[in-house]
mmCIF file of C-alpha atoms in Angstrom:
data_model
loop_
_atom_site.group_PDB
_atom_site.id
_atom_site.type_symbol
_atom_site.label_atom_id
_atom_site.label_comp_id
_atom_site.label_asym_id
_atom_site.label_seq_id
_atom_site.Cartn_x
_atom_site.Cartn_y
_atom_site.Cartn_z
ATOM 1 C CA UNK A 1 -14.647 -15.974 23.075
ATOM 2 C CA UNK A 2 -11.370 -16.852 21.388
ATOM 3 C CA UNK A 3 -9.808 -13.691 22.821
ATOM 4 C CA UNK A 4 -10.838 -14.652 26.344
ATOM 5 C CA UNK A 5 -9.425 -18.145 25.935
ATOM 6 C CA UNK A 6 -6.146 -16.828 24.588
ATOM 7 C CA UNK A 7 -5.901 -14.183 27.316
ATOM 8 C CA UNK A 8 -6.123 -16.838 30.011
ATOM 9 C CA UNK A 9 -3.177 -18.759 28.566
ATOM 10 C CA UNK A 10 0.339 -18.207 29.898
ATOM 11 C CA UNK A 11 1.479 -16.139 26.919
ATOM 12 C CA UNK A 12 -1.611 -13.894 26.886
ATOM 13 C CA UNK A 13 -2.449 -11.702 23.914
ATOM 14 C CA UNK A 14 -1.188 -8.356 22.773
ATOM 15 C CA UNK A 15 -3.236 -5.185 22.399
ATOM 16 C CA UNK A 16 -3.485 -5.565 18.610
ATOM 17 C CA UNK A 17 -4.834 -9.102 18.857
ATOM 18 C CA UNK A 18 -7.294 -8.055 21.559
ATOM 19 C CA UNK A 19 -8.596 -5.228 19.364
ATOM 20 C CA UNK A 20 -8.905 -7.579 16.375
ATOM 21 C CA UNK A 21 -10.873 -10.145 18.396
ATOM 22 C CA UNK A 22 -13.172 -7.418 19.712
ATOM 23 C CA UNK A 23 -13.801 -5.873 16.278
ATOM 24 C CA UNK A 24 -14.510 -9.214 14.627
ATOM 25 C CA UNK A 25 -17.002 -10.213 17.319
ATOM 26 C CA UNK A 26 -18.814 -6.874 17.067
ATOM 27 C CA UNK A 27 -19.055 -6.940 13.282
ATOM 28 C CA UNK A 28 -20.042 -10.572 12.846
ATOM 29 C CA UNK A 29 -22.274 -10.732 15.912
ATOM 30 C CA UNK A 30 -24.395 -7.780 14.843
ATOM 31 C CA UNK A 31 -24.932 -9.060 11.307
ATOM 32 C CA UNK A 32 -25.654 -12.584 12.509
ATOM 33 C CA UNK A 33 -28.356 -11.245 14.822
ATOM 34 C CA UNK A 34 -30.107 -9.733 11.808
ATOM 35 C CA UNK A 35 -29.961 -12.984 9.874
ATOM 36 C CA UNK A 36 -31.265 -15.046 12.792
ATOM 37 C CA UNK A 37 -34.136 -12.677 13.509
ATOM 38 C CA UNK A 38 -34.930 -12.536 9.809
ATOM 39 C CA UNK A 39 -35.387 -16.301 9.694
ATOM 40 C CA UNK A 40 -37.653 -16.241 12.749
ATOM 41 C CA UNK A 41 -39.749 -13.331 11.511
ATOM 42 C CA UNK A 42 -40.081 -14.679 7.968
ATOM 43 C CA UNK A 43 -41.149 -18.112 9.229
ATOM 44 C CA UNK A 44 -43.748 -16.562 11.521
ATOM 45 C CA UNK A 45 -45.094 -14.320 8.749
ATOM 46 C CA UNK A 46 -45.360 -17.241 6.333
ATOM 47 C CA UNK A 47 -47.111 -19.354 8.970
ATOM 48 C CA UNK A 48 -49.536 -16.481 9.500
ATOM 49 C CA UNK A 49 -50.282 -16.322 5.779
ATOM 50 C CA UNK A 50 -51.029 -20.045 5.845
ATOM 51 C CA UNK A 51 -53.622 -19.478 8.544
ATOM 52 C CA UNK A 52 -51.873 -20.282 11.815
ATOM 53 C CA UNK A 53 -53.151 -17.176 13.553
ATOM 54 C CA UNK A 54 -49.849 -16.283 15.193
ATOM 55 C CA UNK A 55 -50.191 -12.705 13.944
ATOM 56 C CA UNK A 56 -53.133 -10.752 12.577
ATOM 57 C CA UNK A 57 -53.213 -11.221 8.789
ATOM 58 C CA UNK A 58 -52.742 -7.502 8.157
ATOM 59 C CA UNK A 59 -49.273 -7.725 9.772
ATOM 60 C CA UNK A 60 -48.001 -10.658 7.716
ATOM 61 C CA UNK A 61 -46.795 -8.740 4.650
ATOM 62 C CA UNK A 62 -45.141 -5.853 6.584
ATOM 63 C CA UNK A 63 -43.448 -8.472 8.733
ATOM 64 C CA UNK A 64 -42.082 -10.192 5.624
ATOM 65 C CA UNK A 65 -40.733 -6.851 4.423
ATOM 66 C CA UNK A 66 -39.076 -6.381 7.808
ATOM 67 C CA UNK A 67 -37.498 -9.827 7.502
ATOM 68 C CA UNK A 68 -35.968 -8.883 4.148
ATOM 69 C CA UNK A 69 -34.617 -5.590 5.499
ATOM 70 C CA UNK A 70 -32.839 -7.476 8.269
ATOM 71 C CA UNK A 71 -30.730 -9.169 5.597
ATOM 72 C CA UNK A 72 -29.409 -5.850 4.235
ATOM 73 C CA UNK A 73 -26.309 -4.824 6.227
ATOM 74 C CA UNK A 74 -26.757 -1.074 5.705
ATOM 75 C CA UNK A 75 -30.394 -1.124 6.841
ATOM 76 C CA UNK A 76 -30.232 -3.640 9.689
ATOM 77 C CA UNK A 77 -29.121 -1.051 12.247
ATOM 78 C CA UNK A 78 -32.445 0.742 11.785
ATOM 79 C CA UNK A 79 -34.751 -2.276 11.631
ATOM 80 C CA UNK A 80 -33.143 -4.494 14.281
ATOM 81 C CA UNK A 81 -34.763 -2.641 17.230
ATOM 82 C CA UNK A 82 -38.203 -3.073 15.649
ATOM 83 C CA UNK A 83 -37.539 -6.764 15.111
ATOM 84 C CA UNK A 84 -36.503 -7.178 18.745
ATOM 85 C CA UNK A 85 -39.738 -5.504 19.835
ATOM 86 C CA UNK A 86 -41.697 -8.135 17.893
ATOM 87 C CA UNK A 87 -40.347 -10.983 20.031
ATOM 88 C CA UNK A 88 -42.602 -10.290 23.064
ATOM 89 C CA UNK A 89 -45.579 -10.008 20.689
ATOM 90 C CA UNK A 90 -44.784 -13.442 19.269
ATOM 91 C CA UNK A 91 -44.400 -14.885 22.748
ATOM 92 C CA UNK A 92 -47.729 -13.516 23.955
ATOM 93 C CA UNK A 93 -49.571 -14.656 20.846
ATOM 94 C CA UNK A 94 -48.096 -18.162 21.032
ATOM 95 C CA UNK A 95 -48.947 -18.398 24.726
ATOM 96 C CA UNK A 96 -52.549 -17.419 24.026
ATOM 97 C CA UNK A 97 -52.774 -19.889 21.158
ATOM 98 C CA UNK A 98 -51.501 -22.681 23.390
ATOM 99 C CA UNK A 99 -54.278 -21.944 25.905
ATOM 100 C CA UNK A 100 -56.908 -22.269 23.182
ATOM 101 C CA UNK A 101 -55.689 -25.623 21.880
#
């Protein structure tokens, strides 16, 4: 976003600065996605272990393992797609739980 704001100014930005802004956003954005999803997945797994029923109990421990792998930068590129696929499952389960209560 900083690159876009600087580019719209009168002076603009040079090619080196544009490349630096792009690289920084790609590197930090990807790793931050893993950390954010890890927090969501770990919280859901722990709530499941406490008996909330968000997930089946047999998925709680593997989901915690997935949450830990999302914190490892060299592994996150392999586990991030699986974590993203869990989001619709969480949404459906929470929607069904809200109908019951």
